Tab-separated table of C-alpha atoms in Angstrom:
chain	number	residue	atom	x	y	z
A	1	MET	CA	-8.892	-38.135	-28.571
A	2	MET	CA	-7.227	-39.515	-25.465
A	3	MET	CA	-4.537	-37.698	-23.498
A	4	GLN	CA	-1.189	-39.398	-23.009
A	5	GLN	CA	-0.401	-39.766	-19.307
A	6	GLY	CA	2.644	-41.686	-18.184
A	7	GLY	CA	2.965	-43.367	-21.580
A	8	ALA	CA	-0.619	-44.649	-21.624
A	9	SER	CA	-3.827	-43.123	-22.931
A	10	TRP	CA	-5.893	-41.287	-20.331
A	11	ALA	CA	-9.615	-40.613	-20.415
A	12	PRO	CA	-12.237	-39.542	-17.835
A	13	SER	CA	-13.107	-43.211	-17.253
A	14	ALA	CA	-9.868	-43.321	-15.227
A	15	LEU	CA	-11.128	-40.747	-12.715
A	16	SER	CA	-11.632	-42.066	-9.208
A	17	GLY	CA	-15.289	-42.981	-8.692
A	18	ALA	CA	-16.235	-42.436	-12.356
A	19	LEU	CA	-19.899	-43.426	-12.792
A	20	ALA	CA	-21.108	-41.615	-15.905
A	21	TRP	CA	-19.229	-40.257	-18.910
A	22	PHE	CA	-21.023	-39.031	-22.003
A	23	ARG	CA	-19.121	-37.647	-24.996
A	24	ALA	CA	-20.841	-36.529	-28.169
A	25	ASP	CA	-18.587	-38.438	-30.574
A	26	THR	CA	-19.349	-41.926	-29.239
A	27	GLY	CA	-22.355	-43.855	-27.993
A	28	VAL	CA	-24.790	-41.594	-29.861
A	29	THR	CA	-27.557	-43.271	-31.862
A	30	ASP	CA	-28.064	-41.223	-35.037
A	31	VAL	CA	-31.608	-41.184	-36.443
A	32	GLY	CA	-31.785	-38.715	-39.301
A	33	GLY	CA	-29.149	-36.448	-37.791
A	34	LYS	CA	-30.797	-36.458	-34.359
A	35	ALA	CA	-29.672	-38.310	-31.221
A	36	SER	CA	-32.234	-40.837	-30.013
A	37	ALA	CA	-29.849	-42.320	-27.428
A	38	TRP	CA	-26.588	-41.380	-25.706
A	39	THR	CA	-24.787	-44.268	-24.022
A	40	ASN	CA	-22.807	-43.944	-20.800
A	41	ARG	CA	-19.205	-44.893	-21.607
A	42	ILE	CA	-18.687	-46.236	-18.070
A	43	ALA	CA	-19.785	-49.864	-18.096
A	44	GLY	CA	-22.327	-50.833	-15.454
A	45	ASP	CA	-25.887	-49.704	-14.844
A	46	ALA	CA	-27.734	-49.555	-18.197
A	47	ASN	CA	-30.320	-47.299	-16.511
A	48	THR	CA	-27.772	-44.465	-16.640
A	49	ASN	CA	-27.967	-44.281	-20.453
A	50	LEU	CA	-29.806	-41.277	-21.892
A	51	ALA	CA	-32.582	-41.531	-24.495
A	52	GLN	CA	-35.371	-39.597	-26.166
A	53	GLY	CA	-38.148	-41.591	-27.814
A	54	THR	CA	-39.926	-38.643	-29.434
A	55	ALA	CA	-38.314	-37.560	-32.709
A	56	GLY	CA	-39.163	-33.870	-32.319
A	57	LEU	CA	-37.541	-33.652	-28.877
A	58	ARG	CA	-34.109	-35.024	-29.858
A	59	PRO	CA	-30.881	-32.983	-29.960
A	60	THR	CA	-29.145	-32.391	-33.279
A	61	ILE	CA	-25.811	-34.101	-33.916
A	62	ASN	CA	-22.851	-31.924	-34.939
A	63	ALA	CA	-20.020	-34.233	-36.011
A	64	ALA	CA	-17.367	-31.495	-36.148
A	65	ASP	CA	-18.224	-28.274	-34.322
A	66	ALA	CA	-15.795	-25.452	-35.105
A	67	ALA	CA	-16.560	-23.723	-31.801
A	68	TYR	CA	-15.371	-26.857	-29.978
A	69	ASN	CA	-12.081	-27.465	-31.808
A	70	ASN	CA	-13.948	-29.496	-34.447
A	71	GLN	CA	-15.078	-32.042	-31.861
A	72	ALA	CA	-18.613	-33.417	-31.810
A	73	THR	CA	-21.444	-31.709	-29.938
A	74	LEU	CA	-25.184	-32.113	-29.528
A	75	THR	CA	-27.440	-29.069	-29.951
A	76	GLY	CA	-30.408	-28.528	-27.654
A	77	GLY	CA	-33.374	-26.220	-28.077
A	78	ALA	CA	-36.580	-24.930	-26.568
A	79	THR	CA	-38.175	-28.392	-26.252
A	80	ILE	CA	-35.107	-30.669	-26.476
A	81	TYR	CA	-34.012	-33.061	-23.735
A	82	MET	CA	-32.801	-36.595	-23.015
A	83	ALA	CA	-33.347	-38.635	-19.854
A	84	SER	CA	-32.224	-41.839	-18.190
A	85	LEU	CA	-34.282	-44.320	-16.266
A	86	ALA	CA	-34.074	-44.272	-12.471
A	87	TRP	CA	-30.556	-45.340	-11.543
A	88	ALA	CA	-30.364	-48.793	-9.973
A	89	ALA	CA	-28.109	-47.373	-7.264
A	90	PRO	CA	-28.861	-43.709	-6.419
A	91	LEU	CA	-25.739	-41.615	-5.870
A	92	ALA	CA	-25.442	-39.987	-2.458
A	93	GLN	CA	-23.264	-37.012	-1.626
A	94	PRO	CA	-20.481	-36.256	-1.960
A	95	PHE	CA	-20.474	-36.404	-5.752
A	96	THR	CA	-18.656	-34.475	-8.487
A	97	TRP	CA	-19.969	-33.386	-11.879
A	98	PHE	CA	-18.582	-31.541	-14.891
A	99	ALA	CA	-20.132	-30.492	-18.194
A	100	VAL	CA	-18.673	-28.948	-21.333
A	101	GLY	CA	-21.190	-26.947	-23.335
A	102	ASN	CA	-22.838	-23.585	-23.685
A	103	ASP	CA	-26.188	-21.936	-23.122
A	104	SER	CA	-27.724	-18.892	-24.805
A	105	GLY	CA	-26.343	-16.427	-22.286
A	106	ALA	CA	-29.781	-14.804	-22.152
A	107	ALA	CA	-31.937	-14.264	-19.092
A	108	GLY	CA	-34.024	-17.250	-18.056
A	109	SER	CA	-33.622	-20.800	-16.856
A	110	GLU	CA	-31.402	-23.173	-18.818
A	111	TYR	CA	-30.333	-26.420	-17.136
A	112	TYR	CA	-27.303	-28.279	-18.431
A	113	ILE	CA	-28.156	-31.423	-16.456
A	114	GLU	CA	-30.482	-32.381	-13.639
A	115	GLY	CA	-29.722	-35.276	-11.335
A	116	ASN	CA	-33.221	-36.767	-11.213
A	117	ILE	CA	-36.067	-37.697	-13.543
A	118	ASP	CA	-39.109	-37.224	-11.320
A	119	GLY	CA	-38.670	-33.961	-9.408
A	120	VAL	CA	-38.059	-35.730	-6.087
A	121	SER	CA	-34.886	-34.773	-4.159
A	122	ARG	CA	-33.708	-32.597	-7.018
A	123	SER	CA	-30.101	-31.861	-7.932
A	124	ILE	CA	-29.892	-29.109	-10.566
A	125	LEU	CA	-26.455	-28.943	-12.141
A	126	GLY	CA	-25.831	-26.000	-14.456
A	127	ALA	CA	-27.416	-22.633	-15.182
A	128	GLU	CA	-29.195	-21.136	-12.190
A	129	ILE	CA	-32.845	-20.135	-12.251
A	130	LEU	CA	-32.953	-16.504	-11.194
A	131	SER	CA	-29.632	-14.708	-11.013
A	132	GLY	CA	-28.279	-15.136	-14.537
A	133	ALA	CA	-25.331	-17.003	-13.051
A	134	TYR	CA	-24.146	-20.609	-13.026
A	135	GLY	CA	-24.966	-22.771	-10.075
A	136	THR	CA	-25.328	-26.132	-8.439
A	137	TYR	CA	-28.279	-27.128	-6.264
A	138	SER	CA	-29.142	-30.144	-4.147
A	139	GLY	CA	-31.766	-28.574	-1.894
A	140	SER	CA	-29.830	-25.317	-1.510
A	141	GLN	CA	-27.728	-23.597	-4.139
A	142	ILE	CA	-24.461	-21.791	-4.676
A	143	VAL	CA	-24.026	-19.518	-7.704
A	144	SER	CA	-21.283	-17.514	-9.368
A	145	GLY	CA	-20.241	-15.956	-12.645
A	146	ALA	CA	-22.110	-14.396	-15.520
A	147	ARG	CA	-23.663	-16.605	-18.163
A	148	GLY	CA	-22.453	-16.418	-21.747
A	149	ALA	CA	-22.940	-18.220	-25.033
A	150	SER	CA	-19.324	-19.299	-25.603
A	151	PRO	CA	-18.105	-22.868	-24.876
A	152	ARG	CA	-17.251	-23.378	-21.236
A	153	MET	CA	-16.654	-25.940	-18.527
A	154	ILE	CA	-18.859	-25.842	-15.472
A	155	GLY	CA	-18.879	-28.311	-12.617
A	156	GLY	CA	-19.304	-28.859	-8.951
A	157	ILE	CA	-18.530	-30.915	-5.905
A	158	ASN	CA	-21.851	-31.310	-4.111
A	159	ASN	CA	-20.979	-32.058	-0.516
A	160	GLY	CA	-23.407	-30.290	1.791
A	161	VAL	CA	-21.915	-27.228	3.474
A	162	SER	CA	-18.519	-28.029	1.924
A	163	SER	CA	-19.613	-27.753	-1.723
A	164	SER	CA	-17.737	-26.047	-4.573
A	165	LEU	CA	-18.655	-24.612	-7.979
A	166	PHE	CA	-16.161	-24.508	-10.862
A	167	ILE	CA	-16.402	-22.280	-13.948
A	168	ASP	CA	-13.594	-22.579	-16.525
A	169	SER	CA	-11.181	-23.221	-13.672
A	170	MET	CA	-10.272	-26.071	-11.342
A	171	THR	CA	-10.143	-23.545	-8.508
A	172	ALA	CA	-13.602	-23.043	-7.042
A	173	ALA	CA	-15.420	-19.897	-8.132
A	174	THR	CA	-17.449	-20.108	-4.926
A	175	THR	CA	-18.095	-22.495	-2.050
A	176	GLY	CA	-20.997	-23.055	0.306
A	177	ASP	CA	-24.018	-25.215	1.066
A	178	THR	CA	-25.808	-27.038	-1.770
A	179	GLY	CA	-28.066	-29.106	0.478
A	180	ALA	CA	-28.021	-32.872	0.868
A	181	ASN	CA	-29.828	-34.348	-2.180
A	182	GLY	CA	-28.117	-36.949	-4.321
A	183	ILE	CA	-28.595	-38.170	-7.895
A	184	THR	CA	-31.393	-40.643	-8.634
A	185	GLY	CA	-31.450	-40.352	-12.422
A	186	LEU	CA	-30.229	-37.972	-15.097
A	187	THR	CA	-31.829	-35.470	-17.446
A	188	ALA	CA	-29.667	-33.607	-19.983
A	189	PHE	CA	-30.415	-30.346	-21.832
A	190	ALA	CA	-33.325	-29.498	-19.493
A	191	SER	CA	-35.078	-30.068	-16.186
A	192	PHE	CA	-36.663	-33.414	-15.341
A	193	ALA	CA	-39.958	-32.053	-16.723
A	194	GLY	CA	-38.425	-31.156	-20.093
A	195	THR	CA	-38.499	-27.441	-19.305
A	196	ALA	CA	-35.727	-24.865	-18.687
A	197	ASN	CA	-34.073	-26.243	-21.818
A	198	ILE	CA	-30.548	-25.371	-22.916
A	199	ILE	CA	-30.524	-23.082	-25.934
A	200	GLY	CA	-27.047	-24.253	-26.750
A	201	LYS	CA	-24.918	-27.371	-26.868
A	202	LEU	CA	-23.415	-30.176	-24.815
A	203	ALA	CA	-20.166	-31.913	-25.709
A	204	GLU	CA	-19.360	-33.887	-22.580
A	205	ILE	CA	-20.827	-34.832	-19.176
A	206	ILE	CA	-18.842	-36.461	-16.351
A	207	ILE	CA	-20.199	-37.643	-12.994
A	208	CYS	CA	-18.149	-39.283	-10.232
A	209	SER	CA	-18.867	-40.454	-6.732
A	210	GLY	CA	-16.934	-38.671	-4.017
A	211	ALA	CA	-15.234	-35.275	-3.917
A	212	MET	CA	-12.813	-35.228	-6.841
A	213	SER	CA	-9.205	-34.732	-5.761
A	214	ALA	CA	-7.030	-31.864	-6.960
A	215	GLY	CA	-4.884	-34.399	-8.784
A	216	ASP	CA	-7.823	-35.791	-10.747
A	217	ARG	CA	-9.057	-32.274	-11.506
A	218	ALA	CA	-5.630	-31.455	-12.933
A	219	LEU	CA	-5.770	-34.490	-15.237
A	220	LEU	CA	-9.290	-33.587	-16.345
A	221	ARG	CA	-8.229	-29.983	-16.995
A	222	THR	CA	-5.418	-31.105	-19.313
A	223	TYR	CA	-7.722	-33.512	-21.132
A	224	LEU	CA	-10.465	-30.898	-21.717
A	225	ASN	CA	-8.041	-28.160	-22.736
A	226	THR	CA	-6.412	-30.490	-25.243
A	227	ARG	CA	-9.628	-31.877	-26.685
A	228	TYR	CA	-11.619	-28.645	-26.986
A	229	ALA	CA	-8.791	-26.068	-27.205
A	230	MET	CA	-10.158	-24.480	-24.046
A	231	SER	CA	-8.270	-22.317	-21.539
A	232	ILE	CA	-9.414	-23.866	-18.267
A	233	THR	CA	-7.127	-22.578	-15.539
A	234	ALA	CA	-5.663	-24.432	-12.579
């Protein structure tokens, strides 16, 4: 589903600085109902594609998920994760990320995505480790909100002391200092080590260079609300 904008179809690939866009209905390699690969829909560095070579560690494919307006999702679990290779061109701050998915809502660490594959210069993007909140971390962290198991949009602009965290709204839930780390690779559903796994689902991941403008956030909000029947506010 693409959103009509000015008479032409609009998709997250049109966002300024778009570098990675994963959506669960396309670019997924289905092996017995499990995803062995998830291809970045933004053409360019093949090292940004996600994969999992071990059958027992692959997410389950849901072709039409009622909780997500009958759109496709991938289901994680206690040992499930996918990872890219090291990106050919590491992404420095500022960068912007968004994810549509859900976690268990229970206490404990559940990472939606992590912006590295080796534990060096970590950027943790999603559920926060200790507080039961959502957060974004690139050496320091900002957190807000209470975790829950329902579908949601979380995201952030990681830009040092001028960083923002978004939770079901394109107005920042909190601002502050996330540190200075960038993105050197990508792990989805877990930490780079395959721990702190999401007990939930992912439907979409978007990563852009730069601090996303209010105009682009408004376009993304309309797209996500339309596709997933969400109620993301301005």
